[in-house]
Amino acid sequence: MIRYKGRPDDILTGSLYAKVGDLIYNYLGIALAKEEDIIDAMEKINPLLHLYKCRNIEDLFLLTLSDESNEILGEVANRLTTNYSYFYRERIHLDYLSQKLLPALITDFRNKRKYKLNIWSAACSTGEEAYTLSLIVREVLGIYFNNWTIKILATDISTRVLEEGKKGIYSQDKLKELPVEWVDKYFDILNGGYVKIKNDFLRDVEFKVFNLRRGAYHAFDEKFQIVFCRNVFIYFDEEVIDEIVEQLSTCIEVGGHLFTGVSETLGRRHQGRFLFLAPGVYQKI
């Protein structure tokens, strides 16, 4: 047996490793196949036991069932995943969006006298991606922006990162990929090397808690034309990816687009549901 270096009374056996791995998989969809990965995950989660007064990790996960705010599960996810992000990340996608997809979509909608666009930034972390999408839409629409109803939804499992996103305050290094004129136009400069999204533009994005693994996809009242779910599937196995993609497809209208990480794929199961357009860019058919 191996003694875990968290609580002194936690003695781990192979079966307990498997149990913790199963808990993480069932609640978050994160697959940890190796014992060393599970040990690493437990070391990251362990401080939460004291914070939430839980005897062990199983009790912690059980406590999430009664946590309507989703705070606890979000904190677990924060410790197991990377939340690092910045504005205009993976330029190849955002150039595709601004130069090709949005102009074509806007022209099509104008011809149909449809002036509403729904965009979802899933697993948005602290909101850099969602605000980037907002700025791109504003730039593409220009003076016609106020003639449209633009809904940009930003979701994450973590309430903490969502609260940070709502504030719209970032270190200046997060803006390194943005055009200088955008920084001047959309941000206020703060002390200490920080910037803040100007108040007029904070309202462009709505932040909500959502668990991609267990969320109520059916609760969305309208379908999305564009969904960004990037650099998320790297944490999941093929089975969970299939489940999430199937659920996402129910929220995207026919002809709508799904963006994943450039190195992430949907798998063969979804070839009849999505058309591959470019690395990490798919269209629902």
mmCIF file with all atom_site columns, C-alpha atoms in Angstrom, residues 28-163:
data_model
loop_
_atom_site.group_PDB
_atom_site.id
_atom_site.type_symbol
_atom_site.label_atom_id
_atom_site.label_alt_id
_atom_site.label_comp_id
_atom_site.label_asym_id
_atom_site.label_entity_id
_atom_site.label_seq_id
_atom_site.pdbx_PDB_ins_code
_atom_site.Cartn_x
_atom_site.Cartn_y
_atom_site.Cartn_z
_atom_site.occupancy
_atom_site.B_iso_or_equiv
_atom_site.pdbx_formal_charge
_atom_site.auth_seq_id
_atom_site.auth_comp_id
_atom_site.auth_asym_id
_atom_site.auth_atom_id
_atom_site.pdbx_PDB_model_num
ATOM 1   C CA . LEU A 1 28  ? -16.210 16.021 -14.849 1.00 0.00 ? 28  LEU A CA 1
ATOM 2   C CA . GLY A 1 29  ? -15.587 13.653 -17.746 1.00 0.00 ? 29  GLY A CA 1
ATOM 3   C CA . ILE A 1 30  ? -11.819 13.935 -17.224 1.00 0.00 ? 30  ILE A CA 1
ATOM 4   C CA . ALA A 1 31  ? -10.141 10.594 -17.885 1.00 0.00 ? 31  ALA A CA 1
ATOM 5   C CA . LEU A 1 32  ? -7.110  9.745  -15.728 1.00 0.00 ? 32  LEU A CA 1
ATOM 6   C CA . ALA A 1 33  ? -5.760  6.382  -16.793 1.00 0.00 ? 33  ALA A CA 1
ATOM 7   C CA . LYS A 1 34  ? -2.488  6.235  -14.851 1.00 0.00 ? 34  LYS A CA 1
ATOM 8   C CA . GLU A 1 35  ? -2.072  5.970  -11.093 1.00 0.00 ? 35  GLU A CA 1
ATOM 9   C CA . GLU A 1 36  ? 0.468   8.783  -11.089 1.00 0.00 ? 36  GLU A CA 1
ATOM 10  C CA . ASP A 1 37  ? -2.104  11.045 -12.774 1.00 0.00 ? 37  ASP A CA 1
ATOM 11  C CA . ILE A 1 38  ? -4.652  10.183 -10.104 1.00 0.00 ? 38  ILE A CA 1
ATOM 12  C CA . ILE A 1 39  ? -2.129  10.845 -7.324  1.00 0.00 ? 39  ILE A CA 1
ATOM 13  C CA . ASP A 1 40  ? -1.324  14.202 -8.907  1.00 0.00 ? 40  ASP A CA 1
ATOM 14  C CA . ALA A 1 41  ? -5.041  15.014 -9.132  1.00 0.00 ? 41  ALA A CA 1
ATOM 15  C CA . MET A 1 42  ? -5.579  14.080 -5.484  1.00 0.00 ? 42  MET A CA 1
ATOM 16  C CA . GLU A 1 43  ? -2.733  16.318 -4.385  1.00 0.00 ? 43  GLU A CA 1
ATOM 17  C CA . LYS A 1 44  ? -4.349  19.198 -6.241  1.00 0.00 ? 44  LYS A CA 1
ATOM 18  C CA . ILE A 1 45  ? -7.809  18.490 -4.811  1.00 0.00 ? 45  ILE A CA 1
ATOM 19  C CA . ASN A 1 46  ? -6.671  17.775 -1.247  1.00 0.00 ? 46  ASN A CA 1
ATOM 20  C CA . PRO A 1 47  ? -6.710  21.422 0.006   1.00 0.00 ? 47  PRO A CA 1
ATOM 21  C CA . LEU A 1 48  ? -10.418 21.564 -0.811  1.00 0.00 ? 48  LEU A CA 1
ATOM 22  C CA . LEU A 1 49  ? -11.160 18.861 1.783   1.00 0.00 ? 49  LEU A CA 1
ATOM 23  C CA . HIS A 1 50  ? -10.245 21.216 4.598   1.00 0.00 ? 50  HIS A CA 1
ATOM 24  C CA . LEU A 1 51  ? -11.944 24.184 2.929   1.00 0.00 ? 51  LEU A CA 1
ATOM 25  C CA . TYR A 1 52  ? -15.274 22.371 2.608   1.00 0.00 ? 52  TYR A CA 1
ATOM 26  C CA . LYS A 1 53  ? -14.863 20.259 5.769   1.00 0.00 ? 53  LYS A CA 1
ATOM 27  C CA . CYS A 1 54  ? -14.919 16.908 3.988   1.00 0.00 ? 54  CYS A CA 1
ATOM 28  C CA . ARG A 1 55  ? -13.355 13.730 5.341   1.00 0.00 ? 55  ARG A CA 1
ATOM 29  C CA . ASN A 1 56  ? -12.253 12.433 1.956   1.00 0.00 ? 56  ASN A CA 1
ATOM 30  C CA . ILE A 1 57  ? -12.562 13.062 -1.781  1.00 0.00 ? 57  ILE A CA 1
ATOM 31  C CA . GLU A 1 58  ? -15.689 10.932 -2.108  1.00 0.00 ? 58  GLU A CA 1
ATOM 32  C CA . ASP A 1 59  ? -17.438 13.135 0.454   1.00 0.00 ? 59  ASP A CA 1
ATOM 33  C CA . LEU A 1 60  ? -16.314 16.190 -1.496  1.00 0.00 ? 60  LEU A CA 1
ATOM 34  C CA . PHE A 1 61  ? -17.918 14.938 -4.703  1.00 0.00 ? 61  PHE A CA 1
ATOM 35  C CA . LEU A 1 62  ? -21.091 13.947 -2.859  1.00 0.00 ? 62  LEU A CA 1
ATOM 36  C CA . LEU A 1 63  ? -21.265 17.480 -1.476  1.00 0.00 ? 63  LEU A CA 1
ATOM 37  C CA . THR A 1 64  ? -21.364 18.851 -5.021  1.00 0.00 ? 64  THR A CA 1
ATOM 38  C CA . LEU A 1 65  ? -24.768 17.230 -5.492  1.00 0.00 ? 65  LEU A CA 1
ATOM 39  C CA . SER A 1 66  ? -26.325 19.691 -3.050  1.00 0.00 ? 66  SER A CA 1
ATOM 40  C CA . ASP A 1 67  ? -24.233 22.643 -4.213  1.00 0.00 ? 67  ASP A CA 1
ATOM 41  C CA . GLU A 1 68  ? -26.610 24.527 -6.497  1.00 0.00 ? 68  GLU A CA 1
ATOM 42  C CA . SER A 1 69  ? -24.028 27.247 -7.155  1.00 0.00 ? 69  SER A CA 1
ATOM 43  C CA . ASN A 1 70  ? -21.661 24.665 -8.694  1.00 0.00 ? 70  ASN A CA 1
ATOM 44  C CA . GLU A 1 71  ? -18.830 26.344 -6.804  1.00 0.00 ? 71  GLU A CA 1
ATOM 45  C CA . ILE A 1 72  ? -17.254 23.160 -5.434  1.00 0.00 ? 72  ILE A CA 1
ATOM 46  C CA . LEU A 1 73  ? -17.194 21.247 -8.710  1.00 0.00 ? 73  LEU A CA 1
ATOM 47  C CA . GLY A 1 74  ? -15.849 24.352 -10.388 1.00 0.00 ? 74  GLY A CA 1
ATOM 48  C CA . GLU A 1 75  ? -13.006 24.562 -7.885  1.00 0.00 ? 75  GLU A CA 1
ATOM 49  C CA . VAL A 1 76  ? -12.175 20.896 -8.483  1.00 0.00 ? 76  VAL A CA 1
ATOM 50  C CA . ALA A 1 77  ? -12.137 21.513 -12.242 1.00 0.00 ? 77  ALA A CA 1
ATOM 51  C CA . ASN A 1 78  ? -9.936  24.589 -11.776 1.00 0.00 ? 78  ASN A CA 1
ATOM 52  C CA . ARG A 1 79  ? -7.304  22.498 -10.048 1.00 0.00 ? 79  ARG A CA 1
ATOM 53  C CA . LEU A 1 80  ? -7.331  19.762 -12.683 1.00 0.00 ? 80  LEU A CA 1
ATOM 54  C CA . THR A 1 81  ? -7.363  21.871 -15.846 1.00 0.00 ? 81  THR A CA 1
ATOM 55  C CA . THR A 1 82  ? -5.484  24.824 -17.288 1.00 0.00 ? 82  THR A CA 1
ATOM 56  C CA . ASN A 1 83  ? -7.349  28.124 -17.370 1.00 0.00 ? 83  ASN A CA 1
ATOM 57  C CA . TYR A 1 84  ? -4.653  30.099 -19.157 1.00 0.00 ? 84  TYR A CA 1
ATOM 58  C CA . SER A 1 85  ? -6.070  32.138 -22.004 1.00 0.00 ? 85  SER A CA 1
ATOM 59  C CA . TYR A 1 86  ? -5.543  35.415 -23.823 1.00 0.00 ? 86  TYR A CA 1
ATOM 60  C CA . PHE A 1 87  ? -7.271  37.599 -26.371 1.00 0.00 ? 87  PHE A CA 1
ATOM 61  C CA . TYR A 1 88  ? -7.268  36.483 -30.009 1.00 0.00 ? 88  TYR A CA 1
ATOM 62  C CA . ARG A 1 89  ? -5.910  33.038 -29.171 1.00 0.00 ? 89  ARG A CA 1
ATOM 63  C CA . GLU A 1 90  ? -5.419  30.669 -32.139 1.00 0.00 ? 90  GLU A CA 1
ATOM 64  C CA . ARG A 1 91  ? -5.501  33.397 -34.757 1.00 0.00 ? 91  ARG A CA 1
ATOM 65  C CA . ILE A 1 92  ? -6.225  30.960 -37.581 1.00 0.00 ? 92  ILE A CA 1
ATOM 66  C CA . HIS A 1 93  ? -9.742  30.435 -36.211 1.00 0.00 ? 93  HIS A CA 1
ATOM 67  C CA . LEU A 1 94  ? -10.460 34.067 -35.497 1.00 0.00 ? 94  LEU A CA 1
ATOM 68  C CA . ASP A 1 95  ? -9.206  35.226 -38.879 1.00 0.00 ? 95  ASP A CA 1
ATOM 69  C CA . TYR A 1 96  ? -11.459 32.599 -40.459 1.00 0.00 ? 96  TYR A CA 1
ATOM 70  C CA . LEU A 1 97  ? -14.349 33.923 -38.401 1.00 0.00 ? 97  LEU A CA 1
ATOM 71  C CA . SER A 1 98  ? -13.770 37.601 -39.174 1.00 0.00 ? 98  SER A CA 1
ATOM 72  C CA . GLN A 1 99  ? -12.704 37.344 -42.813 1.00 0.00 ? 99  GLN A CA 1
ATOM 73  C CA . LYS A 1 100 ? -14.845 34.514 -44.122 1.00 0.00 ? 100 LYS A CA 1
ATOM 74  C CA . LEU A 1 101 ? -17.565 33.136 -41.873 1.00 0.00 ? 101 LEU A CA 1
ATOM 75  C CA . LEU A 1 102 ? -19.088 36.278 -40.364 1.00 0.00 ? 102 LEU A CA 1
ATOM 76  C CA . PRO A 1 103 ? -19.216 38.325 -43.604 1.00 0.00 ? 103 PRO A CA 1
ATOM 77  C CA . ALA A 1 104 ? -20.950 35.435 -45.399 1.00 0.00 ? 104 ALA A CA 1
ATOM 78  C CA . LEU A 1 105 ? -23.317 34.793 -42.495 1.00 0.00 ? 105 LEU A CA 1
ATOM 79  C CA . ILE A 1 106 ? -24.230 38.451 -42.128 1.00 0.00 ? 106 ILE A CA 1
ATOM 80  C CA . THR A 1 107 ? -24.917 38.806 -45.862 1.00 0.00 ? 107 THR A CA 1
ATOM 81  C CA . ASP A 1 108 ? -27.114 35.701 -45.779 1.00 0.00 ? 108 ASP A CA 1
ATOM 82  C CA . PHE A 1 109 ? -29.040 36.922 -42.726 1.00 0.00 ? 109 PHE A CA 1
ATOM 83  C CA . ARG A 1 110 ? -29.543 40.375 -44.244 1.00 0.00 ? 110 ARG A CA 1
ATOM 84  C CA . ASN A 1 111 ? -31.014 38.809 -47.351 1.00 0.00 ? 111 ASN A CA 1
ATOM 85  C CA . LYS A 1 112 ? -33.409 36.899 -45.113 1.00 0.00 ? 112 LYS A CA 1
ATOM 86  C CA . ARG A 1 113 ? -34.079 40.058 -43.064 1.00 0.00 ? 113 ARG A CA 1
ATOM 87  C CA . LYS A 1 114 ? -32.838 38.194 -40.047 1.00 0.00 ? 114 LYS A CA 1
ATOM 88  C CA . TYR A 1 115 ? -30.806 40.412 -37.732 1.00 0.00 ? 115 TYR A CA 1
ATOM 89  C CA . LYS A 1 116 ? -30.018 38.150 -34.809 1.00 0.00 ? 116 LYS A CA 1
ATOM 90  C CA . LEU A 1 117 ? -26.858 36.196 -34.105 1.00 0.00 ? 117 LEU A CA 1
ATOM 91  C CA . ASN A 1 118 ? -26.267 33.719 -31.263 1.00 0.00 ? 118 ASN A CA 1
ATOM 92  C CA . ILE A 1 119 ? -22.720 32.752 -30.308 1.00 0.00 ? 119 ILE A CA 1
ATOM 93  C CA . TRP A 1 120 ? -21.586 30.439 -27.506 1.00 0.00 ? 120 TRP A CA 1
ATOM 94  C CA . SER A 1 121 ? -18.124 30.398 -25.953 1.00 0.00 ? 121 SER A CA 1
ATOM 95  C CA . ALA A 1 122 ? -18.146 27.099 -24.039 1.00 0.00 ? 122 ALA A CA 1
ATOM 96  C CA . ALA A 1 123 ? -15.570 26.479 -21.289 1.00 0.00 ? 123 ALA A CA 1
ATOM 97  C CA . CYS A 1 124 ? -14.792 30.188 -21.531 1.00 0.00 ? 124 CYS A CA 1
ATOM 98  C CA . SER A 1 125 ? -12.498 30.422 -18.493 1.00 0.00 ? 125 SER A CA 1
ATOM 99  C CA . THR A 1 126 ? -12.036 34.099 -17.560 1.00 0.00 ? 126 THR A CA 1
ATOM 100 C CA . GLY A 1 127 ? -13.708 35.404 -20.698 1.00 0.00 ? 127 GLY A CA 1
ATOM 101 C CA . GLU A 1 128 ? -10.881 36.358 -23.066 1.00 0.00 ? 128 GLU A CA 1
ATOM 102 C CA . GLU A 1 129 ? -12.323 34.260 -25.878 1.00 0.00 ? 129 GLU A CA 1
ATOM 103 C CA . ALA A 1 130 ? -15.884 35.525 -25.408 1.00 0.00 ? 130 ALA A CA 1
ATOM 104 C CA . TYR A 1 131 ? -14.832 39.174 -25.406 1.00 0.00 ? 131 TYR A CA 1
ATOM 105 C CA . THR A 1 132 ? -12.626 38.531 -28.441 1.00 0.00 ? 132 THR A CA 1
ATOM 106 C CA . LEU A 1 133 ? -15.674 37.210 -30.288 1.00 0.00 ? 133 LEU A CA 1
ATOM 107 C CA . SER A 1 134 ? -17.625 40.297 -29.244 1.00 0.00 ? 134 SER A CA 1
ATOM 108 C CA . LEU A 1 135 ? -14.932 42.658 -30.543 1.00 0.00 ? 135 LEU A CA 1
ATOM 109 C CA . ILE A 1 136 ? -14.725 40.766 -33.835 1.00 0.00 ? 136 ILE A CA 1
ATOM 110 C CA . VAL A 1 137 ? -18.493 40.980 -34.342 1.00 0.00 ? 137 VAL A CA 1
ATOM 111 C CA . ARG A 1 138 ? -18.394 44.699 -33.588 1.00 0.00 ? 138 ARG A CA 1
ATOM 112 C CA . GLU A 1 139 ? -15.579 45.251 -36.058 1.00 0.00 ? 139 GLU A CA 1
ATOM 113 C CA . VAL A 1 140 ? -17.262 43.241 -38.819 1.00 0.00 ? 140 VAL A CA 1
ATOM 114 C CA . LEU A 1 141 ? -20.669 44.891 -38.373 1.00 0.00 ? 141 LEU A CA 1
ATOM 115 C CA . GLY A 1 142 ? -19.215 48.340 -37.823 1.00 0.00 ? 142 GLY A CA 1
ATOM 116 C CA . ILE A 1 143 ? -21.830 51.094 -37.792 1.00 0.00 ? 143 ILE A CA 1
ATOM 117 C CA . TYR A 1 144 ? -24.587 48.502 -38.262 1.00 0.00 ? 144 TYR A CA 1
ATOM 118 C CA . PHE A 1 145 ? -23.885 46.736 -34.964 1.00 0.00 ? 145 PHE A CA 1
ATOM 119 C CA . ASN A 1 146 ? -26.782 48.397 -33.135 1.00 0.00 ? 146 ASN A CA 1
ATOM 120 C CA . ASN A 1 147 ? -29.195 47.221 -35.840 1.00 0.00 ? 147 ASN A CA 1
ATOM 121 C CA . TRP A 1 148 ? -28.552 43.643 -34.804 1.00 0.00 ? 148 TRP A CA 1
ATOM 122 C CA . THR A 1 149 ? -29.387 41.584 -31.738 1.00 0.00 ? 149 THR A CA 1
ATOM 123 C CA . ILE A 1 150 ? -26.129 39.880 -30.797 1.00 0.00 ? 150 ILE A CA 1
ATOM 124 C CA . LYS A 1 151 ? -26.153 37.288 -28.033 1.00 0.00 ? 151 LYS A CA 1
ATOM 125 C CA . ILE A 1 152 ? -22.769 36.030 -26.850 1.00 0.00 ? 152 ILE A CA 1
ATOM 126 C CA . LEU A 1 153 ? -23.015 33.425 -24.103 1.00 0.00 ? 153 LEU A CA 1
ATOM 127 C CA . ALA A 1 154 ? -19.904 32.534 -22.123 1.00 0.00 ? 154 ALA A CA 1
ATOM 128 C CA . THR A 1 155 ? -20.091 29.445 -19.902 1.00 0.00 ? 155 THR A CA 1
ATOM 129 C CA . ASP A 1 156 ? -17.761 27.593 -17.603 1.00 0.00 ? 156 ASP A CA 1
ATOM 130 C CA . ILE A 1 157 ? -18.069 25.102 -14.774 1.00 0.00 ? 157 ILE A CA 1
ATOM 131 C CA . SER A 1 158 ? -16.242 27.453 -12.401 1.00 0.00 ? 158 SER A CA 1
ATOM 132 C CA . THR A 1 159 ? -18.080 30.321 -10.730 1.00 0.00 ? 159 THR A CA 1
ATOM 133 C CA . ARG A 1 160 ? -14.750 31.869 -9.760  1.00 0.00 ? 160 ARG A CA 1
ATOM 134 C CA . VAL A 1 161 ? -13.461 32.291 -13.310 1.00 0.00 ? 161 VAL A CA 1
ATOM 135 C CA . LEU A 1 162 ? -16.879 33.516 -14.430 1.00 0.00 ? 162 LEU A CA 1
ATOM 136 C CA . GLU A 1 163 ? -16.820 36.256 -11.804 1.00 0.00 ? 163 GLU A CA 1
#
